[in-house]
């Protein structure tokens, strides 16, 4: 029942054709491949993304030991990509500065990470030789730079795409996050790149863009932590056994601040209760949903599931009062409306209940 998102402290794109250019404030992260310009290979780029150590430690403290961490980037534009291809994600070996440049700045900005340098004003070049054990880098002849990364077991992460698959990045990076948290390796963020087989190949040209932390949309990159802290201890409260039911979401005050951690109660009762002898209304008899019940959160304007149904992380808990779930509001973009969906498996069938359970997240004013 645990889902917690943190957002990057830094991200940028580094380009082979613009070896000292910094693009730290661009709203787009660019993994495109273009026609040759400076070198006999196609122009390429790589993406750097970093999450703050304090935010990671806070997320792990909430999740406990048994968590999964996923790196997510949302596709902004794609054109001309191969039918089947893969991206590679590694933990970076060296630190870097995001900078405040943009790709279209005139004159070109060099106040942060670029293809050749890690820091502003063309200082602290990326390591390009004498790599430590378990570290490597790659570039086309005459174009040294592009970062250095760890290659040990568990750090080599790939995502494959085909023509029909979603073009968002969504990869399990738990081994890397665990290594950062234990100080096995330093947290210098991730590098995302095209596979070596096509990165400098002149036969491939395409556009592959993702939203950055500086986007004005609801799609910034994130590191999503998931874990199961659900409990099912209902006492004498019965479990509902019919799919024809009414669901009400309690503790919904309609507007929440992004600093709140909210417990939503999910009340369920039969739409057509069986007749019994009683001196009370049948509608006072609450029941809990079965153990195979889950929630999702949807952005109302875009209809995007910002928290999708998950058999572990969004599983409903239940006590003697009702089913329930808890939600961290700081994982949702502020000043937007959201709605709750409930999914439940009852008597062999799976049903989704969507009855306009809306709420808004507002930004805390300090």
mmCIF file of N, CA, C and O in Angstrom, residues 85-173:
data_model
loop_
_atom_site.group_PDB
_atom_site.id
_atom_site.type_symbol
_atom_site.label_atom_id
_atom_site.label_comp_id
_atom_site.label_asym_id
_atom_site.label_seq_id
_atom_site.Cartn_x
_atom_site.Cartn_y
_atom_site.Cartn_z
ATOM 1 N N UNK A 85 14.577 -1.435 -30.557
ATOM 2 C CA UNK A 85 15.839 -0.898 -30.053
ATOM 3 C C UNK A 85 15.792 -0.835 -28.535
ATOM 4 O O UNK A 85 14.742 -1.078 -27.912
ATOM 5 N N UNK A 86 16.930 -0.522 -27.921
ATOM 6 C CA UNK A 86 17.026 -0.492 -26.465
ATOM 7 C C UNK A 86 17.775 0.747 -25.997
ATOM 8 O O UNK A 86 18.575 1.330 -26.744
ATOM 9 N N UNK A 87 17.507 1.139 -24.767
ATOM 10 C CA UNK A 87 18.281 2.167 -24.079
ATOM 11 C C UNK A 87 19.034 1.529 -22.926
ATOM 12 O O UNK A 87 18.589 0.517 -22.363
ATOM 13 N N UNK A 88 20.148 2.135 -22.559
ATOM 14 C CA UNK A 88 20.963 1.655 -21.443
ATOM 15 C C UNK A 88 20.991 2.703 -20.342
ATOM 16 O O UNK A 88 21.110 3.906 -20.620
ATOM 17 N N UNK A 89 20.878 2.256 -19.097
ATOM 18 C CA UNK A 89 20.909 3.147 -17.935
ATOM 19 C C UNK A 89 21.960 2.623 -16.973
ATOM 20 O O UNK A 89 21.948 1.431 -16.616
ATOM 21 N N UNK A 90 22.871 3.495 -16.542
ATOM 22 C CA UNK A 90 23.931 3.128 -15.616
ATOM 23 C C UNK A 90 24.042 4.184 -14.518
ATOM 24 O O UNK A 90 23.715 5.364 -14.736
ATOM 25 N N UNK A 91 24.571 3.821 -13.349
ATOM 26 C CA UNK A 91 24.930 4.839 -12.352
ATOM 27 C C UNK A 91 26.236 5.519 -12.740
ATOM 28 O O UNK A 91 27.202 4.862 -13.121
ATOM 29 N N UNK A 92 26.253 6.829 -12.661
ATOM 30 C CA UNK A 92 27.439 7.610 -13.041
ATOM 31 C C UNK A 92 28.552 7.464 -12.008
ATOM 32 O O UNK A 92 28.301 7.388 -10.799
ATOM 33 N N UNK A 93 29.775 7.493 -12.511
ATOM 34 C CA UNK A 93 30.947 7.353 -11.649
ATOM 35 C C UNK A 93 31.377 8.688 -11.055
ATOM 36 O O UNK A 93 31.862 8.750 -9.929
ATOM 37 N N UNK A 94 31.212 9.787 -11.789
ATOM 38 C CA UNK A 94 31.706 11.086 -11.333
ATOM 39 C C UNK A 94 30.561 12.075 -11.107
ATOM 40 O O UNK A 94 29.502 11.967 -11.733
ATOM 41 N N UNK A 95 30.807 13.037 -10.250
ATOM 42 C CA UNK A 95 29.822 14.081 -9.982
ATOM 43 C C UNK A 95 29.776 15.068 -11.134
ATOM 44 O O UNK A 95 30.688 15.131 -11.966
ATOM 45 N N UNK A 96 28.722 15.879 -11.170
ATOM 46 C CA UNK A 96 28.551 16.853 -12.254
ATOM 47 C C UNK A 96 27.611 17.959 -11.788
ATOM 48 O O UNK A 96 26.862 17.799 -10.820
ATOM 49 N N UNK A 97 27.675 19.090 -12.481
ATOM 50 C CA UNK A 97 26.822 20.240 -12.169
ATOM 51 C C UNK A 97 25.760 20.396 -13.253
ATOM 52 O O UNK A 97 26.082 20.368 -14.446
ATOM 53 N N UNK A 98 24.520 20.607 -12.860
ATOM 54 C CA UNK A 98 23.442 20.735 -13.834
ATOM 55 C C UNK A 98 23.608 21.974 -14.707
ATOM 56 O O UNK A 98 23.415 21.932 -15.925
ATOM 57 N N UNK A 99 23.970 23.104 -14.108
ATOM 58 C CA UNK A 99 24.112 24.343 -14.855
ATOM 59 C C UNK A 99 22.779 25.014 -15.126
ATOM 60 O O UNK A 99 21.707 24.504 -14.784
ATOM 61 N N UNK A 100 22.854 26.162 -15.771
ATOM 62 C CA UNK A 100 21.647 26.947 -16.058
ATOM 63 C C UNK A 100 21.533 27.287 -17.539
ATOM 64 O O UNK A 100 20.849 28.231 -17.920
ATOM 65 N N UNK A 101 22.212 26.539 -18.380
ATOM 66 C CA UNK A 101 22.177 26.809 -19.811
ATOM 67 C C UNK A 101 20.962 26.211 -20.501
ATOM 68 O O UNK A 101 20.240 25.382 -19.945
ATOM 69 N N UNK A 102 20.755 26.661 -21.729
ATOM 70 C CA UNK A 102 19.727 26.100 -22.608
ATOM 71 C C UNK A 102 20.345 25.870 -23.984
ATOM 72 O O UNK A 102 21.269 26.576 -24.392
ATOM 73 N N UNK A 103 19.810 24.897 -24.707
ATOM 74 C CA UNK A 103 20.385 24.509 -25.986
ATOM 75 C C UNK A 103 20.440 25.689 -26.961
ATOM 76 O O UNK A 103 21.413 25.839 -27.705
ATOM 77 N N UNK A 104 19.416 26.527 -26.954
ATOM 78 C CA UNK A 104 19.330 27.615 -27.927
ATOM 79 C C UNK A 104 19.912 28.931 -27.434
ATOM 80 O O UNK A 104 19.703 29.980 -28.063
ATOM 81 N N UNK A 105 20.615 28.906 -26.311
ATOM 82 C CA UNK A 105 21.228 30.146 -25.822
ATOM 83 C C UNK A 105 22.252 30.696 -26.819
ATOM 84 O O UNK A 105 23.036 29.941 -27.397
ATOM 85 N N UNK A 106 22.219 32.010 -27.011
ATOM 86 C CA UNK A 106 23.233 32.699 -27.819
ATOM 87 C C UNK A 106 23.777 33.854 -26.969
ATOM 88 O O UNK A 106 23.016 34.753 -26.595
ATOM 89 N N UNK A 107 25.040 33.841 -26.611
ATOM 90 C CA UNK A 107 26.051 32.829 -26.940
ATOM 91 C C UNK A 107 25.807 31.538 -26.155
ATOM 92 O O UNK A 107 25.079 31.519 -25.170
ATOM 93 N N UNK A 108 26.454 30.485 -26.597
ATOM 94 C CA UNK A 108 26.332 29.172 -25.971
ATOM 95 C C UNK A 108 26.774 29.232 -24.508
ATOM 96 O O UNK A 108 27.777 29.859 -24.174
ATOM 97 N N UNK A 109 26.014 28.564 -23.636
ATOM 98 C CA UNK A 109 26.336 28.552 -22.208
ATOM 99 C C UNK A 109 27.211 27.343 -21.883
ATOM 100 O O UNK A 109 26.997 26.249 -22.394
ATOM 101 N N UNK A 110 28.201 27.554 -21.010
ATOM 102 C CA UNK A 110 29.067 26.447 -20.595
ATOM 103 C C UNK A 110 29.173 26.383 -19.072
ATOM 104 O O UNK A 110 30.195 25.974 -18.523
ATOM 105 N N UNK A 111 28.086 26.792 -18.365
ATOM 106 C CA UNK A 111 28.168 26.894 -16.910
ATOM 107 C C UNK A 111 27.735 25.620 -16.188
ATOM 108 O O UNK A 111 27.323 25.651 -15.031
ATOM 109 N N UNK A 112 27.847 24.458 -16.853
ATOM 110 C CA UNK A 112 27.502 23.194 -16.220
ATOM 111 C C UNK A 112 27.975 22.037 -17.073
ATOM 112 O O UNK A 112 28.789 22.201 -17.986
ATOM 113 N N UNK A 113 27.467 20.850 -16.773
ATOM 114 C CA UNK A 113 27.916 19.633 -17.441
ATOM 115 C C UNK A 113 27.699 19.703 -18.948
ATOM 116 O O UNK A 113 26.689 20.226 -19.432
ATOM 117 N N UNK A 114 28.660 19.152 -19.682
ATOM 118 C CA UNK A 114 28.597 19.073 -21.142
ATOM 119 C C UNK A 114 29.225 17.744 -21.554
ATOM 120 O O UNK A 114 29.620 16.933 -20.711
ATOM 121 N N UNK A 115 29.380 17.533 -22.854
ATOM 122 C CA UNK A 115 29.963 16.274 -23.328
ATOM 123 C C UNK A 115 31.407 16.104 -22.833
ATOM 124 O O UNK A 115 31.819 15.015 -22.443
ATOM 125 N N UNK A 116 32.144 17.197 -22.771
ATOM 126 C CA UNK A 116 33.557 17.119 -22.403
ATOM 127 C C UNK A 116 33.797 17.354 -20.919
ATOM 128 O O UNK A 116 34.679 16.719 -20.319
ATOM 129 N N UNK A 117 32.994 18.230 -20.300
ATOM 130 C CA UNK A 117 33.273 18.664 -18.938
ATOM 131 C C UNK A 117 32.122 18.349 -17.985
ATOM 132 O O UNK A 117 30.951 18.315 -18.377
ATOM 133 N N UNK A 118 32.514 18.186 -16.693
ATOM 134 C CA UNK A 118 31.522 17.890 -15.649
ATOM 135 C C UNK A 118 31.031 19.155 -14.953
ATOM 136 O O UNK A 118 29.968 19.148 -14.329
ATOM 137 N N UNK A 119 31.807 20.225 -15.028
ATOM 138 C CA UNK A 119 31.533 21.426 -14.235
ATOM 139 C C UNK A 119 31.507 22.664 -15.118
ATOM 140 O O UNK A 119 31.779 22.600 -16.321
ATOM 141 N N UNK A 120 31.202 23.786 -14.506
ATOM 142 C CA UNK A 120 31.037 25.029 -15.254
ATOM 143 C C UNK A 120 32.378 25.569 -15.750
ATOM 144 O O UNK A 120 33.454 25.207 -15.244
ATOM 145 N N UNK A 121 32.277 26.453 -16.742
ATOM 146 C CA UNK A 121 33.444 27.158 -17.294
ATOM 147 C C UNK A 121 34.490 26.195 -17.847
ATOM 148 O O UNK A 121 35.694 26.446 -17.752
ATOM 149 N N UNK A 122 34.008 25.069 -18.402
ATOM 150 C CA UNK A 122 34.873 24.094 -19.052
ATOM 151 C C UNK A 122 35.976 23.604 -18.115
ATOM 152 O O UNK A 122 37.164 23.561 -18.458
ATOM 153 N N UNK A 123 35.554 23.186 -16.902
ATOM 154 C CA UNK A 123 36.487 22.634 -15.914
ATOM 155 C C UNK A 123 36.069 21.221 -15.546
ATOM 156 O O UNK A 123 34.928 20.821 -15.726
ATOM 157 N N UNK A 124 37.027 20.450 -15.009
ATOM 158 C CA UNK A 124 36.798 19.079 -14.551
ATOM 159 C C UNK A 124 36.259 18.198 -15.679
ATOM 160 O O UNK A 124 35.080 17.849 -15.721
ATOM 161 N N UNK A 125 37.139 17.831 -16.568
ATOM 162 C CA UNK A 125 36.755 16.978 -17.693
ATOM 163 C C UNK A 125 36.350 15.599 -17.200
ATOM 164 O O UNK A 125 36.838 15.108 -16.166
ATOM 165 N N UNK A 126 35.429 14.964 -17.946
ATOM 166 C CA UNK A 126 35.062 13.580 -17.666
ATOM 167 C C UNK A 126 36.293 12.688 -17.832
ATOM 168 O O UNK A 126 37.107 12.899 -18.738
ATOM 169 N N UNK A 127 36.428 11.690 -17.000
ATOM 170 C CA UNK A 127 37.511 10.725 -17.142
ATOM 171 C C UNK A 127 37.344 9.971 -18.461
ATOM 172 O O UNK A 127 36.245 9.575 -18.827
ATOM 173 N N UNK A 128 38.452 9.807 -19.210
ATOM 174 C CA UNK A 128 38.389 9.125 -20.509
ATOM 175 C C UNK A 128 39.474 8.064 -20.671
ATOM 176 O O UNK A 128 39.632 7.502 -21.753
ATOM 177 N N UNK A 129 40.216 7.801 -19.612
ATOM 178 C CA UNK A 129 41.241 6.761 -19.669
ATOM 179 C C UNK A 129 41.561 6.311 -18.250
ATOM 180 O O UNK A 129 41.155 6.957 -17.274
ATOM 181 N N UNK A 130 42.312 5.200 -18.153
ATOM 182 C CA UNK A 130 42.712 4.652 -16.843
ATOM 183 C C UNK A 130 41.521 4.515 -15.908
ATOM 184 O O UNK A 130 41.547 4.959 -14.743
ATOM 185 N N UNK A 131 40.450 3.907 -16.425
ATOM 186 C CA UNK A 131 39.243 3.731 -15.621
ATOM 187 C C UNK A 131 39.505 2.772 -14.464
ATOM 188 O O UNK A 131 40.205 1.762 -14.630
ATOM 189 N N UNK A 132 38.942 3.048 -13.288
ATOM 190 C CA UNK A 132 39.013 2.078 -12.192
ATOM 191 C C UNK A 132 38.278 0.788 -12.577
ATOM 192 O O UNK A 132 37.451 0.771 -13.499
ATOM 193 N N UNK A 133 38.553 -0.283 -11.857
ATOM 194 C CA UNK A 133 37.872 -1.549 -12.089
ATOM 195 C C UNK A 133 36.362 -1.362 -11.919
ATOM 196 O O UNK A 133 35.902 -0.743 -10.956
ATOM 197 N N UNK A 134 35.593 -1.860 -12.880
ATOM 198 C CA UNK A 134 34.143 -1.755 -12.802
ATOM 199 C C UNK A 134 33.590 -0.449 -13.311
ATOM 200 O O UNK A 134 32.414 -0.144 -13.105
ATOM 201 N N UNK A 135 34.422 0.353 -13.978
ATOM 202 C CA UNK A 135 33.994 1.644 -14.519
ATOM 203 C C UNK A 135 34.429 1.709 -15.987
ATOM 204 O O UNK A 135 35.497 1.219 -16.357
ATOM 205 N N UNK A 136 33.609 2.327 -16.828
ATOM 206 C CA UNK A 136 33.971 2.489 -18.232
ATOM 207 C C UNK A 136 33.316 3.733 -18.805
ATOM 208 O O UNK A 136 32.561 4.430 -18.127
ATOM 209 N N UNK A 137 33.601 4.012 -20.063
ATOM 210 C CA UNK A 137 32.981 5.092 -20.820
ATOM 211 C C UNK A 137 33.094 4.748 -22.292
ATOM 212 O O UNK A 137 33.700 3.730 -22.664
ATOM 213 N N UNK A 138 32.503 5.561 -23.159
ATOM 214 C CA UNK A 138 32.600 5.295 -24.600
ATOM 215 C C UNK A 138 32.372 6.578 -25.370
ATOM 216 O O UNK A 138 31.661 7.477 -24.908
ATOM 217 N N UNK A 139 32.989 6.672 -26.549
ATOM 218 C CA UNK A 139 32.827 7.819 -27.427
ATOM 219 C C UNK A 139 33.346 7.438 -28.798
ATOM 220 O O UNK A 139 33.995 6.405 -28.984
ATOM 221 N N UNK A 140 33.052 8.293 -29.781
ATOM 222 C CA UNK A 140 33.588 8.082 -31.125
ATOM 223 C C UNK A 140 34.989 8.689 -31.206
ATOM 224 O O UNK A 140 35.299 9.666 -30.533
ATOM 225 N N UNK A 141 35.841 8.098 -32.018
ATOM 226 C CA UNK A 141 37.228 8.539 -32.133
ATOM 227 C C UNK A 141 37.324 10.058 -32.338
ATOM 228 O O UNK A 141 36.669 10.623 -33.213
ATOM 229 N N UNK A 142 38.132 10.702 -31.512
ATOM 230 C CA UNK A 142 38.339 12.138 -31.613
ATOM 231 C C UNK A 142 37.334 12.960 -30.832
ATOM 232 O O UNK A 142 37.412 14.193 -30.835
ATOM 233 N N UNK A 143 36.398 12.299 -30.127
ATOM 234 C CA UNK A 143 35.318 13.013 -29.434
ATOM 235 C C UNK A 143 35.227 12.540 -27.989
ATOM 236 O O UNK A 143 34.154 12.206 -27.501
ATOM 237 N N UNK A 144 36.360 12.475 -27.295
ATOM 238 C CA UNK A 144 36.407 11.916 -25.949
ATOM 239 C C UNK A 144 35.509 12.698 -25.000
ATOM 240 O O UNK A 144 35.435 13.922 -25.046
ATOM 241 N N UNK A 145 34.841 11.966 -24.122
ATOM 242 C CA UNK A 145 33.947 12.569 -23.129
ATOM 243 C C UNK A 145 32.693 11.729 -22.990
ATOM 244 O O UNK A 145 32.697 10.518 -23.207
ATOM 245 N N UNK A 146 31.617 12.375 -22.606
ATOM 246 C CA UNK A 146 30.329 11.691 -22.542
ATOM 247 C C UNK A 146 30.031 10.989 -21.251
ATOM 248 O O UNK A 146 29.025 10.282 -21.140
ATOM 249 N N UNK A 147 30.875 11.163 -20.217
ATOM 250 C CA UNK A 147 30.603 10.560 -18.923
ATOM 251 C C UNK A 147 31.277 9.220 -18.733
ATOM 252 O O UNK A 147 31.749 8.588 -19.683
ATOM 253 N N UNK A 148 31.331 8.772 -17.486
ATOM 254 C CA UNK A 148 31.858 7.455 -17.125
ATOM 255 C C UNK A 148 30.884 6.829 -16.143
ATOM 256 O O UNK A 148 30.283 7.522 -15.319
ATOM 257 N N UNK A 149 30.748 5.507 -16.205
ATOM 258 C CA UNK A 149 29.711 4.848 -15.418
ATOM 259 C C UNK A 149 30.162 3.506 -14.890
ATOM 260 O O UNK A 149 31.082 2.874 -15.403
ATOM 261 N N UNK A 150 29.469 3.078 -13.813
ATOM 262 C CA UNK A 150 29.731 1.769 -13.214
ATOM 263 C C UNK A 150 29.106 0.670 -14.080
ATOM 264 O O UNK A 150 28.021 0.844 -14.636
ATOM 265 N N UNK A 151 29.807 -0.469 -14.153
ATOM 266 C CA UNK A 151 29.322 -1.573 -14.986
ATOM 267 C C UNK A 151 29.183 -2.881 -14.212
ATOM 268 O O UNK A 151 28.948 -3.920 -14.806
ATOM 269 N N UNK A 152 29.339 -2.846 -12.887
ATOM 270 C CA UNK A 152 29.271 -4.077 -12.102
ATOM 271 C C UNK A 152 27.891 -4.711 -12.196
ATOM 272 O O UNK A 152 26.915 -4.081 -12.624
ATOM 273 N N UNK A 153 27.795 -5.967 -11.769
ATOM 274 C CA UNK A 153 26.538 -6.709 -11.825
ATOM 275 C C UNK A 153 25.430 -5.956 -11.099
ATOM 276 O O UNK A 153 25.620 -5.469 -9.977
ATOM 277 N N UNK A 154 24.287 -5.850 -11.742
ATOM 278 C CA UNK A 154 23.149 -5.150 -11.173
ATOM 279 C C UNK A 154 23.074 -3.700 -11.575
ATOM 280 O O UNK A 154 22.040 -3.049 -11.379
ATOM 281 N N UNK A 155 24.158 -3.156 -12.118
ATOM 282 C CA UNK A 155 24.178 -1.750 -12.516
ATOM 283 C C UNK A 155 23.928 -1.552 -14.004
ATOM 284 O O UNK A 155 23.784 -0.424 -14.459
ATOM 285 N N UNK A 156 23.925 -2.627 -14.767
ATOM 286 C CA UNK A 156 23.693 -2.560 -16.208
ATOM 287 C C UNK A 156 22.204 -2.760 -16.470
ATOM 288 O O UNK A 156 21.703 -3.880 -16.469
ATOM 289 N N UNK A 157 21.486 -1.664 -16.674
ATOM 290 C CA UNK A 157 20.026 -1.705 -16.789
ATOM 291 C C UNK A 157 19.631 -1.319 -18.209
ATOM 292 O O UNK A 157 20.149 -0.349 -18.761
ATOM 293 N N UNK A 158 18.750 -2.079 -18.808
ATOM 294 C CA UNK A 158 18.294 -1.784 -20.165
ATOM 295 C C UNK A 158 16.775 -1.787 -20.223
ATOM 296 O O UNK A 158 16.112 -2.445 -19.416
ATOM 297 N N UNK A 159 16.253 -1.048 -21.175
ATOM 298 C CA UNK A 159 14.823 -1.125 -21.499
ATOM 299 C C UNK A 159 14.691 -1.243 -23.004
ATOM 300 O O UNK A 159 15.267 -0.448 -23.750
ATOM 301 N N UNK A 160 13.935 -2.244 -23.438
ATOM 302 C CA UNK A 160 13.726 -2.482 -24.858
ATOM 303 C C UNK A 160 12.400 -1.900 -25.304
ATOM 304 O O UNK A 160 11.419 -1.894 -24.545
ATOM 305 N N UNK A 161 12.364 -1.428 -26.538
ATOM 306 C CA UNK A 161 11.168 -0.843 -27.122
ATOM 307 C C UNK A 161 10.905 -1.510 -28.470
ATOM 308 O O UNK A 161 11.830 -1.927 -29.168
ATOM 309 N N UNK A 162 9.636 -1.588 -28.823
ATOM 310 C CA UNK A 162 9.280 -1.965 -30.186
ATOM 311 C C UNK A 162 8.314 -0.930 -30.730
ATOM 312 O O UNK A 162 7.953 0.031 -30.043
ATOM 313 N N UNK A 163 7.886 -1.124 -31.953
ATOM 314 C CA UNK A 163 7.080 -0.116 -32.630
ATOM 315 C C UNK A 163 5.794 0.201 -31.866
ATOM 316 O O UNK A 163 5.339 1.336 -31.845
ATOM 317 N N UNK A 164 5.210 -0.810 -31.215
ATOM 318 C CA UNK A 164 3.902 -0.629 -30.585
ATOM 319 C C UNK A 164 3.976 -0.351 -29.084
ATOM 320 O O UNK A 164 2.963 -0.027 -28.469
ATOM 321 N N UNK A 165 5.130 -0.476 -28.480
ATOM 322 C CA UNK A 165 5.223 -0.311 -27.030
ATOM 323 C C UNK A 165 5.204 1.162 -26.640
ATOM 324 O O UNK A 165 5.496 2.044 -27.451
ATOM 325 N N UNK A 166 4.859 1.415 -25.378
ATOM 326 C CA UNK A 166 4.955 2.775 -24.854
ATOM 327 C C UNK A 166 6.404 3.234 -24.913
ATOM 328 O O UNK A 166 7.333 2.428 -24.776
ATOM 329 N N UNK A 167 6.603 4.509 -25.135
ATOM 330 C CA UNK A 167 7.957 5.044 -25.259
ATOM 331 C C UNK A 167 8.419 5.760 -23.994
ATOM 332 O O UNK A 167 9.412 6.486 -24.004
ATOM 333 N N UNK A 168 7.709 5.555 -22.888
ATOM 334 C CA UNK A 168 8.172 6.056 -21.595
ATOM 335 C C UNK A 168 9.260 5.131 -21.051
ATOM 336 O O UNK A 168 9.255 3.927 -21.306
ATOM 337 N N UNK A 169 10.189 5.699 -20.294
ATOM 338 C CA UNK A 169 11.186 4.890 -19.590
ATOM 339 C C UNK A 169 10.613 4.505 -18.229
ATOM 340 O O UNK A 169 10.132 5.349 -17.475
ATOM 341 N N UNK A 170 10.676 3.214 -17.922
ATOM 342 C CA UNK A 170 10.199 2.704 -16.634
ATOM 343 C C UNK A 170 11.020 1.461 -16.312
ATOM 344 O O UNK A 170 10.735 0.373 -16.809
ATOM 345 N N UNK A 171 12.074 1.631 -15.510
ATOM 346 C CA UNK A 171 12.993 0.529 -15.237
ATOM 347 C C UNK A 171 13.216 0.378 -13.737
ATOM 348 O O UNK A 171 13.220 1.353 -12.984
ATOM 349 N N UNK A 172 13.417 -0.862 -13.330
ATOM 350 C CA UNK A 172 13.711 -1.178 -11.935
ATOM 351 C C UNK A 172 15.177 -0.864 -11.660
ATOM 352 O O UNK A 172 16.069 -1.460 -12.259
ATOM 353 N N UNK A 173 15.432 0.078 -10.759
ATOM 354 C CA UNK A 173 16.801 0.479 -10.433
ATOM 355 C C UNK A 173 17.104 0.215 -8.958
ATOM 356 O O UNK A 173 17.991 0.850 -8.380
#
